[in-house]
């Protein structure tokens, strides 16, 4: 079958573009291509000409978001029509995060207008927790719940052979005689070694990506933690499964030899949750003498001096850390399972080894006061991340804090999906700050974080972490970004 897997546009309606190839869709594409199908990945949030804006602009642009999404003549939707019309797929698969519900629905409508015979499948985080949303009004043909490779492969086999006994495909939801059928869930793939290397060749507008965009690698799936704002457990069931280290090394060497990638981005939810495995991977990277750098995401309670020293030696130049709040009570409310002391200790270790680190913060949680939100701002400035990202808490369905917001009457079951955005001031979900005051607090937080990120201190630390001697092309790209940042600032 001829299959087009699409990550719907969202950020492009806000003046921003995604620069990476969607990892989940790439994994599904490679698995289906191996089964004999012709599968391409289309990141509709990736513009052929990249665009970078700061968080203040990003937030302000959301005023026009709904108008842009609903505008059939918007250049983004024209591009989508052209891609689908030229590719002529038998089936389109759409990955839907909660933040992308509205553009995904619009995309479904456009596909129906282009060719009613194109089968449509939705999958990803939101269809997993609410498959019926996509099977009621303007229904799609199928919803894949949870991990997608095996379910999609079995569905493609049925469709290729013109069989319709879909009741045998676990984790599939579909309509049968106007009745919604939910086939019981399948087990997660026990051995990730069966998955081929993620697809990088069959990518729409491949020529517009640079080598850094091909650098995303998965070494594991899942996270054992249960942060109250995170929906990861809906997909991965709070378990962690690992790819064999030799498979990870095979992919790293493949990316370096074929695409010239010198900086790998490990995209695991919690990279160092298995310390011994990280030690093994670092040892293999050193043994192979690949001369690469790499980045990862992890938690402060999974950091110690010996591990960071080894990671640095093996080429780690950047660590992303979810800190969320600078207030002890709020950290407990959101079930982060970390303390202020652990955060301070971890970032001191990272700074000791001169590894660039980015901190991810959030405010606006239910029961959080204005003073507690300000604690987060002051704490960020105290621990001095190389980059500080700030989000306004958004209650995602399927999370503990979403249920808490429902119980406390902060939101109701008709909560507007257009609000599922992390820098949208209207994403109001706290009962301790008035809406009027929350608007003021939000603007202050966004402006303060944006100003911090534009300081010479953070720009210098970021430049030092980029290893331009290994990848001179990044220097040109970063100069362009720097020029635009200062242009915005002035």
PDB file of C-alpha atoms in Angstrom, residues 293-298 308 311-313 315-321 346-360 383-388 457-467:
ATOM      1  CA  UNK A 293      28.603  14.725  20.723  1.00  0.00           C
ATOM      2  CA  UNK A 294      25.162  14.019  22.107  1.00  0.00           C
ATOM      3  CA  UNK A 295      22.332  15.315  24.268  1.00  0.00           C
ATOM      4  CA  UNK A 296      19.634  13.702  26.387  1.00  0.00           C
ATOM      5  CA  UNK A 297      16.683  14.281  28.707  1.00  0.00           C
ATOM      6  CA  UNK A 298      16.757  13.097  32.309  1.00  0.00           C
ATOM      7  CA  UNK A 308      27.952  12.770  34.626  1.00  0.00           C
ATOM      8  CA  UNK A 311      28.715  10.982  30.094  1.00  0.00           C
ATOM      9  CA  UNK A 312      30.937  14.016  29.570  1.00  0.00           C
ATOM     10  CA  UNK A 313      33.867  11.809  28.590  1.00  0.00           C
ATOM     11  CA  UNK A 315      30.592  13.190  24.362  1.00  0.00           C
ATOM     12  CA  UNK A 316      27.539  14.517  26.247  1.00  0.00           C
ATOM     13  CA  UNK A 317      27.315  18.268  25.693  1.00  0.00           C
ATOM     14  CA  UNK A 318      23.698  19.030  26.644  1.00  0.00           C
ATOM     15  CA  UNK A 319      21.149  17.758  29.164  1.00  0.00           C
ATOM     16  CA  UNK A 320      17.474  18.765  29.279  1.00  0.00           C
ATOM     17  CA  UNK A 321      15.937  18.612  32.747  1.00  0.00           C
ATOM     18  CA  UNK A 346      22.253  17.915  40.278  1.00  0.00           C
ATOM     19  CA  UNK A 347      22.793  21.203  38.453  1.00  0.00           C
ATOM     20  CA  UNK A 348      25.994  21.850  40.449  1.00  0.00           C
ATOM     21  CA  UNK A 349      27.348  18.514  39.220  1.00  0.00           C
ATOM     22  CA  UNK A 350      26.412  19.305  35.615  1.00  0.00           C
ATOM     23  CA  UNK A 351      27.989  22.762  35.882  1.00  0.00           C
ATOM     24  CA  UNK A 352      31.119  21.206  37.394  1.00  0.00           C
ATOM     25  CA  UNK A 353      31.692  19.257  34.181  1.00  0.00           C
ATOM     26  CA  UNK A 354      30.775  22.241  31.999  1.00  0.00           C
ATOM     27  CA  UNK A 355      27.869  20.488  30.303  1.00  0.00           C
ATOM     28  CA  UNK A 356      25.212  22.818  28.906  1.00  0.00           C
ATOM     29  CA  UNK A 357      21.832  22.212  30.491  1.00  0.00           C
ATOM     30  CA  UNK A 358      18.349  23.483  29.739  1.00  0.00           C
ATOM     31  CA  UNK A 359      15.738  23.728  32.473  1.00  0.00           C
ATOM     32  CA  UNK A 360      12.038  23.236  31.795  1.00  0.00           C
ATOM     33  CA  UNK A 383      20.326  27.935  39.545  1.00  0.00           C
ATOM     34  CA  UNK A 384      21.160  29.630  36.212  1.00  0.00           C
ATOM     35  CA  UNK A 385      20.336  27.145  33.452  1.00  0.00           C
ATOM     36  CA  UNK A 386      21.965  27.640  30.070  1.00  0.00           C
ATOM     37  CA  UNK A 387      18.452  27.887  28.662  1.00  0.00           C
ATOM     38  CA  UNK A 388      15.174  28.270  30.528  1.00  0.00           C
ATOM     39  CA  UNK A 457      25.417  34.860  29.763  1.00  0.00           C
ATOM     40  CA  UNK A 458      22.999  32.341  28.248  1.00  0.00           C
ATOM     41  CA  UNK A 459      23.960  33.062  24.642  1.00  0.00           C
ATOM     42  CA  UNK A 460      27.622  32.510  25.483  1.00  0.00           C
ATOM     43  CA  UNK A 461      26.913  29.232  27.298  1.00  0.00           C
ATOM     44  CA  UNK A 462      24.821  28.008  24.382  1.00  0.00           C
ATOM     45  CA  UNK A 463      27.511  28.908  21.845  1.00  0.00           C
ATOM     46  CA  UNK A 464      30.153  27.107  23.898  1.00  0.00           C
ATOM     47  CA  UNK A 465      28.063  23.919  23.889  1.00  0.00           C
ATOM     48  CA  UNK A 466      27.531  23.808  20.122  1.00  0.00           C
ATOM     49  CA  UNK A 467      30.936  22.391  19.130  1.00  0.00           C
TER      50      UNK A 467
END
